[in-house]
Every structure is written in structure tokens, then in C-alpha cells.
Amino acid sequence: MGFIPVFIWSFVLWLVLTAGSKGMLWSPEELVAGVVFSGIIAFTTKDIIGEKASRFLNPAKWVGFVVYSIGPLFWGMVKANLDVAYRVITGRIKPGIVRVPVDLENDAQYTILSNSITLTPGTLTVDACPEEKALYVHWINVTEKEPESSEVIAGSFEKWARRLGR
Amino acid sequence: MKSDMGLIVKTTARATIPLIGIFGAYVVSHGHLTPGGGFQGGATIAGAGILFLIAFGLGEMKRRYNHHLYSALEGLGGLVFLGAAMLGLGVAFFYNTLWQGGPVFNGQPGTLLSAGYLPIMNLAVGLKVFAGLVSAMVAIAAYRRWKE
């Protein structure tokens, strides 16, 4: 069941690694070797990747990931880096750990949101608790001690994470 | 005692373990073309196994890990290496008979199927290193207790 997503996932990495073996493309022996090795990897790790990993084979989701990473995520990182540079120079910090309630359903959504929050400087996810539907975030400049939603910390990231990980 | 990691580490490990595995396979199978080879690639793949052990905990690892299988794989790696070395015994031990007019692995230098028995030996060493390192790490992790 998990065989096909792992196979495609690892075969794509193989194609990236061996690109250029015949001009700009792949020689047939590299392709055959890639199929064999991806098959072995997929057979051995098909139980690890998770039961519903095949939902990430949807091309609409890939477009979503690309749009998210070069759009909101990149822009959020630029803004947050400048903000942290400002705080480094002026020394105006008020650090603290806050509990952020989130409305997510599965592991992938929690991972996407947590990594996005950690990637934007000034905020760092300490722990994700799916049982109480909350993230614990270390924040460089606490403006709200008990936020009602993740809007103040992550902006639109939660909406994107809910859509991408569904 | 809870011996596994949190949700984020586990989910990331689910996605990255196949990638580490295929990268290790790439290093092993291109040992005669690019830097790396059997030991480096095998250690990389063993890193995927150790990531699984750390992220999911010893209990899960014990359920998936078969001591006899890994022991057999390690022995198989050594035997394949020795078998490839024996192929040219008519001339000398380690004589690369596949390269000197053999049926396979005699392509244009720089392509995947070249260099005679080297790819076979790289694969054998990679398998042996992977199985050996994972077995060693599981044995250390399963050591009974900290003190008597």
C-alpha cells in the first residue's frame, strides 16, 4: 500500500542525482538501476512512510507546495529575518514560551506548520501536542501571552498547512 | 520509559528515511565513477536505520529487526565480495576478468556498467557495512540496563 509513494519519492531523487548521464538526460542503464534500487528501498520502507502517504501524489498538491514555498513562506522568512536583525541591533526583546492553539487534523499538517514556524526567525516550535491541539512556541518578542489562534505568530501558515497536508 | 521522539521528528523521519536509503544506494552503485563507494554508501544507509531506531524507539525497531536476516545479509555481502575476487582465479586472485573481455560490466569507462567487478564488490561491501552497523547499533541499544 505504501509501496507506490515510496517508489516514486525515491525514484525522483535518483533521477535528480543521476541527471546528465547521457547529455542532459538519463542513460537507460541508470534508469534500470534506479528502478531496481527504488524498488528495493520501497519494499523495505513501505511500512514506514505511513498509510496515507499516497495523497501526496496528487499534482495539485505539488503545485501548492511550490506556490507556498516561493510565495508566503519565502516572504515570511524575509520579513522575519529583517525583524530579527532589528531586534539584534536594538536589543528590544521579550522572550517567552507561549501555547498556540491550532486547528489541525493529521501529522503532516502539524509537521508543515511547525517547520514553517521554526524556519521564520524569532519563533521556534518547542513541542507539538496533537492531543491538546496546540503548539508550544518559543517567541523572541511576546506580544500576546495567550494567543487565541496562530494568526499572530504564523500569519497565514496555518491555513496553508491545513490545505497542503490534507 | 518513553523511548521515541515527538510527532514532528517521526513524521520527518517517515519522509527522509527512503531518501537517505536511495542516496546511499546511489553512492554505493556509483563507487567506480564518483567519490564514495561501498563503505561510505553502506554507512549512509545504516544512518537511515539508526534514524529509524532513534525516531521510533527500540520497541518498534525490535518488531521490525530480524537478527537472523541481518546476520545472513552480512555474511552474503562478504561471500559476494570473495566470489567476485575468485572469478579470475585462472590467472590470479582478484584478476578483473569481467573487465578483460568478460560478458558484462565492460562498457565505456565512465558509464554505470563499466569497471568489471568493482560495482559488484561495492554493492557487496555496502550490504555488509549496512547490515553490520545496524546490527551493532541495535545490539548496543538493546543492552539490558544501565547498571546491575
Coordinates of C-alpha atoms in Angstrom, one line a residue:
Chain A
M1 CA 0.0 0.0 0.0
G2 CA 2.8 2.4 0.8
F3 CA 4.9 0.9 -1.9
I4 CA 4.0 3.2 -4.8
P5 CA 4.5 6.6 -2.9
V6 CA 7.9 5.5 -1.6
F7 CA 8.9 4.2 -5.0
I8 CA 8.1 7.4 -6.8
W9 CA 9.6 9.5 -4.0
S10 CA 12.9 7.7 -4.1
F11 CA 13.0 7.3 -7.9
V12 CA 12.6 11.1 -8.3
L13 CA 15.6 11.6 -6.0
W14 CA 17.5 9.0 -8.1
L15 CA 16.7 10.9 -11.3
V16 CA 17.8 14.2 -9.8
L17 CA 21.1 12.6 -8.6
T18 CA 21.9 10.9 -11.9
A19 CA 20.7 13.6 -14.3
G20 CA 23.3 14.2 -17.1
S21 CA 24.5 10.7 -17.6
K22 CA 23.5 10.9 -21.3
G23 CA 23.7 14.5 -22.5
M24 CA 21.3 16.3 -20.3
L25 CA 19.1 13.2 -19.8
W26 CA 19.5 9.8 -18.4
S27 CA 21.1 6.8 -19.9
P28 CA 19.0 3.6 -20.0
E29 CA 21.2 1.7 -17.6
E30 CA 20.9 4.4 -15.0
L31 CA 17.1 4.3 -15.4
V32 CA 17.1 0.5 -14.9
A33 CA 19.4 0.7 -11.9
G34 CA 17.1 3.4 -10.5
V35 CA 14.1 1.3 -10.8
V36 CA 15.8 -1.7 -9.2
F37 CA 17.2 0.3 -6.2
S38 CA 14.0 2.3 -5.8
G39 CA 12.1 -1.0 -5.8
I40 CA 14.4 -2.3 -3.0
I41 CA 14.0 0.9 -1.0
A42 CA 10.3 0.9 -1.5
F43 CA 9.9 -2.7 -0.5
T44 CA 11.9 -2.2 2.7
T45 CA 10.4 1.1 3.8
K46 CA 6.8 0.7 2.6
D47 CA 5.5 0.3 6.2
I48 CA 7.4 3.3 7.5
I49 CA 6.2 6.1 5.2
G50 CA 2.6 6.0 6.6
E51 CA -0.7 4.6 5.5
K52 CA -2.0 7.7 3.7
A53 CA 1.2 8.9 2.0
S54 CA -0.3 8.4 -1.5
R55 CA -2.3 11.5 -1.0
F56 CA 0.9 13.4 -1.7
L57 CA 1.0 12.0 -5.2
N58 CA -1.7 14.5 -6.3
P59 CA -0.1 17.0 -8.7
A60 CA -2.4 19.8 -7.4
K61 CA -0.6 19.4 -4.1
W62 CA 2.8 19.7 -5.7
V63 CA 1.8 23.0 -7.3
G64 CA 0.5 24.0 -3.8
F65 CA 3.9 23.2 -2.2
V66 CA 5.8 25.2 -4.9
V67 CA 3.5 28.2 -4.6
Y68 CA 3.7 28.0 -0.8
S69 CA 7.4 27.8 -0.6
I70 CA 8.3 30.6 -3.0
G71 CA 5.3 32.7 -2.0
P72 CA 4.1 33.0 1.6
L73 CA 7.0 31.0 3.2
F74 CA 9.8 32.9 1.5
W75 CA 8.2 36.3 2.0
G76 CA 7.6 35.4 5.7
M77 CA 11.2 34.4 6.1
V78 CA 12.5 37.7 4.5
K79 CA 10.2 39.8 6.8
A80 CA 11.1 37.8 9.9
N81 CA 14.9 38.0 9.2
L82 CA 14.7 41.7 8.9
D83 CA 12.7 41.9 12.1
V84 CA 15.3 39.8 14.0
A85 CA 18.1 41.9 12.6
Y86 CA 16.3 44.9 14.0
R87 CA 15.9 43.2 17.4
V88 CA 19.6 42.2 17.4
I89 CA 20.7 45.8 16.9
T90 CA 18.3 47.5 19.3
G91 CA 18.1 44.7 21.9
R92 CA 14.3 45.1 22.3
I93 CA 13.4 41.5 23.0
K94 CA 10.8 39.9 25.4
P95 CA 11.3 36.2 25.1
G96 CA 8.9 33.6 26.3
I97 CA 7.2 30.3 25.5
V98 CA 3.5 30.6 24.5
R99 CA 0.9 27.9 23.9
V100 CA -0.7 28.4 20.5
P101 CA -4.0 26.5 19.9
V102 CA -4.2 25.2 16.3
D103 CA -6.9 23.5 14.4
L104 CA -5.2 20.7 12.5
E105 CA -6.0 17.1 12.0
N106 CA -3.0 15.0 11.0
D107 CA 0.7 14.6 11.5
A108 CA 1.7 16.1 8.1
Q109 CA -0.2 19.3 8.9
Y110 CA 1.5 19.6 12.3
T111 CA 4.9 19.0 10.7
I112 CA 4.4 21.5 7.9
L113 CA 3.2 24.2 10.3
S114 CA 5.9 23.5 12.9
N115 CA 8.6 23.6 10.4
S116 CA 7.3 26.8 8.9
I117 CA 7.2 28.5 12.3
T118 CA 10.7 27.3 13.1
L119 CA 12.0 28.5 9.7
T120 CA 10.8 32.0 10.2
P121 CA 13.3 33.5 12.7
G122 CA 12.1 34.8 16.0
T123 CA 9.8 31.8 16.6
L124 CA 10.8 28.3 17.4
T125 CA 8.5 25.3 17.8
V126 CA 9.4 23.6 21.1
D127 CA 6.7 20.9 21.1
A128 CA 3.6 19.8 19.1
C129 CA 0.8 18.3 21.1
P130 CA -1.8 16.8 18.9
E131 CA -3.9 15.5 21.8
E132 CA -4.5 19.1 23.1
K133 CA -4.4 20.6 19.6
A134 CA -1.7 23.1 20.5
L135 CA 1.9 24.0 19.6
Y136 CA 4.4 25.4 22.2
V137 CA 6.4 28.1 20.5
H138 CA 9.4 30.0 21.8
W139 CA 8.9 33.6 20.8
I140 CA 11.5 36.3 20.7
N141 CA 9.1 39.1 21.3
V142 CA 5.9 38.1 23.2
T143 CA 3.1 40.5 22.4
E144 CA 0.2 38.2 23.4
K145 CA 0.7 35.8 26.3
E146 CA -2.2 33.5 25.5
P147 CA -3.0 33.8 21.8
E148 CA -6.4 32.7 20.6
S149 CA -5.1 31.4 17.2
S150 CA -1.8 31.1 15.4
E151 CA -2.5 34.3 13.4
V152 CA -0.2 36.5 15.5
I153 CA 2.7 34.0 15.3
A154 CA 2.4 32.4 11.9
G155 CA 0.2 34.6 9.8
S156 CA -1.4 32.6 7.0
F157 CA 0.8 29.5 7.6
E158 CA -1.9 27.5 9.4
K159 CA -4.3 27.9 6.5
W160 CA -1.6 26.7 4.1
A161 CA -0.6 23.8 6.3
R162 CA -4.2 22.6 6.6
R163 CA -4.6 22.7 2.9
L164 CA -1.2 21.1 2.0
G165 CA -1.3 18.3 4.5
R166 CA -4.9 17.3 4.0
Chain B
M1 CA 10.2 4.9 29.9
K2 CA 9.2 6.6 26.7
S3 CA 12.0 5.9 24.2
D4 CA 10.7 7.5 21.0
M5 CA 10.6 11.1 19.7
G6 CA 7.8 13.5 19.2
L7 CA 5.4 13.8 16.3
I8 CA 7.5 16.2 14.2
V9 CA 10.6 14.0 14.3
K10 CA 8.6 10.9 13.5
T11 CA 6.8 12.5 10.5
T12 CA 10.1 13.9 9.1
A13 CA 11.8 10.5 9.6
R14 CA 9.0 8.9 7.6
A15 CA 9.7 11.1 4.7
T16 CA 13.5 11.2 4.9
I17 CA 14.4 7.5 5.5
P18 CA 13.6 6.5 1.9
L19 CA 15.6 9.5 0.7
I20 CA 18.7 8.5 2.8
G21 CA 18.3 5.0 1.6
I22 CA 18.3 5.9 -2.1
F23 CA 21.1 8.3 -1.7
G24 CA 23.2 5.6 0.0
A25 CA 22.3 3.3 -2.9
Y26 CA 23.5 6.0 -5.3
V27 CA 26.8 6.4 -3.5
V28 CA 27.3 2.6 -3.5
S29 CA 26.4 1.9 -7.1
H30 CA 28.5 4.8 -8.4
G31 CA 31.5 4.0 -6.4
H32 CA 33.6 3.5 -9.5
L33 CA 32.5 6.8 -11.0
T34 CA 32.1 9.4 -8.2
P35 CA 33.6 9.8 -4.7
G36 CA 32.3 7.3 -2.2
G37 CA 31.8 3.6 -2.6
G38 CA 30.9 0.6 -0.6
F39 CA 31.8 1.7 2.9
Q40 CA 30.6 5.3 2.6
G41 CA 27.3 4.3 1.0
G42 CA 26.7 1.5 3.4
A43 CA 27.3 3.8 6.4
T44 CA 24.9 6.3 4.8
I45 CA 22.2 3.6 4.6
A46 CA 23.0 2.5 8.1
G47 CA 22.3 6.1 9.1
A48 CA 18.8 5.6 7.8
G49 CA 18.4 2.6 10.1
I50 CA 19.8 4.4 13.1
L51 CA 17.4 7.3 12.4
F52 CA 14.6 4.8 12.5
L53 CA 15.9 3.4 15.7
I54 CA 16.2 6.9 17.3
A55 CA 12.9 8.3 16.0
F56 CA 10.6 5.4 16.6
G57 CA 12.3 3.9 19.6
L58 CA 13.7 0.5 20.5
G59 CA 10.3 -1.2 20.8
E60 CA 9.4 -0.5 17.2
M61 CA 12.9 -1.4 16.0
K62 CA 12.7 -4.8 17.8
R63 CA 9.5 -5.6 16.0
R64 CA 11.0 -4.9 12.5
Y65 CA 14.5 -6.1 13.1
N66 CA 15.3 -9.7 12.4
H67 CA 18.6 -10.8 13.8
H68 CA 19.0 -13.8 11.6
L69 CA 18.2 -11.9 8.4
Y70 CA 20.8 -9.2 9.1
S71 CA 23.4 -11.8 10.1
A72 CA 22.7 -13.7 6.8
L73 CA 22.9 -10.4 4.8
E74 CA 26.3 -9.6 6.3
G75 CA 27.6 -13.0 5.5
L76 CA 26.2 -12.7 2.0
G77 CA 28.0 -9.4 1.4
G78 CA 31.3 -11.0 2.4
L79 CA 30.7 -14.0 0.2
V80 CA 29.8 -12.0 -2.9
F81 CA 33.0 -10.0 -2.5
L82 CA 35.0 -13.1 -2.2
G83 CA 33.1 -14.7 -5.2
A84 CA 33.9 -11.7 -7.4
A85 CA 37.5 -11.9 -6.4
M86 CA 37.6 -15.6 -7.3
L87 CA 36.2 -15.1 -10.8
G88 CA 39.6 -14.6 -12.3
L89 CA 41.4 -17.3 -10.4
G90 CA 42.5 -18.9 -13.6
V91 CA 45.0 -16.0 -13.9
A92 CA 45.4 -14.7 -10.4
F93 CA 43.3 -13.9 -7.3
F94 CA 41.5 -10.6 -7.8
Y95 CA 42.2 -10.7 -11.6
N96 CA 39.5 -8.5 -13.1
T97 CA 38.2 -11.0 -15.6
L98 CA 34.9 -9.2 -16.2
W99 CA 36.8 -6.1 -17.5
Q100 CA 39.3 -8.1 -19.6
G101 CA 36.7 -9.3 -22.1
G102 CA 34.0 -10.5 -19.8
P103 CA 30.4 -10.7 -20.8
V104 CA 29.0 -7.9 -18.6
F105 CA 30.3 -4.8 -16.8
N106 CA 32.7 -3.9 -19.6
G107 CA 31.1 -0.8 -21.0
Q108 CA 32.7 2.5 -21.9
P109 CA 34.6 3.8 -18.9
G110 CA 32.5 6.5 -17.2
T111 CA 29.2 4.7 -17.6
L112 CA 27.4 2.7 -14.9
L113 CA 28.1 -0.8 -16.3
S114 CA 31.9 -0.5 -16.5
A115 CA 34.9 -1.2 -14.4
G116 CA 34.5 -5.0 -14.3
Y117 CA 33.8 -6.5 -10.9
L118 CA 34.1 -3.2 -9.0
P119 CA 30.4 -2.4 -8.9
I120 CA 29.6 -5.9 -7.7
M121 CA 32.2 -5.5 -4.9
N122 CA 30.9 -2.1 -4.0
L123 CA 27.4 -3.5 -3.6
A124 CA 28.7 -6.4 -1.5
V125 CA 30.7 -4.1 0.8
G126 CA 27.7 -1.7 1.0
L127 CA 25.4 -4.5 2.0
K128 CA 27.9 -5.8 4.6
V129 CA 28.6 -2.4 6.1
F130 CA 24.9 -1.6 6.3
A131 CA 23.9 -4.9 7.9
G132 CA 26.9 -4.8 10.3
L133 CA 26.4 -1.3 11.5
V134 CA 22.7 -1.6 12.0
S135 CA 23.1 -4.9 13.9
A136 CA 25.8 -3.3 16.1
M137 CA 23.6 -0.3 16.9
V138 CA 20.6 -2.4 17.7
A139 CA 22.7 -4.6 19.9
I140 CA 24.0 -1.6 21.8
A141 CA 20.6 0.0 22.1
A142 CA 19.1 -3.3 23.4
Y143 CA 21.8 -3.7 26.1
R144 CA 19.7 -4.7 29.1
R145 CA 20.1 -1.9 31.7
W146 CA 22.4 0.9 32.8
K147 CA 23.6 -0.7 36.0
E148 CA 23.1 -4.0 37.8

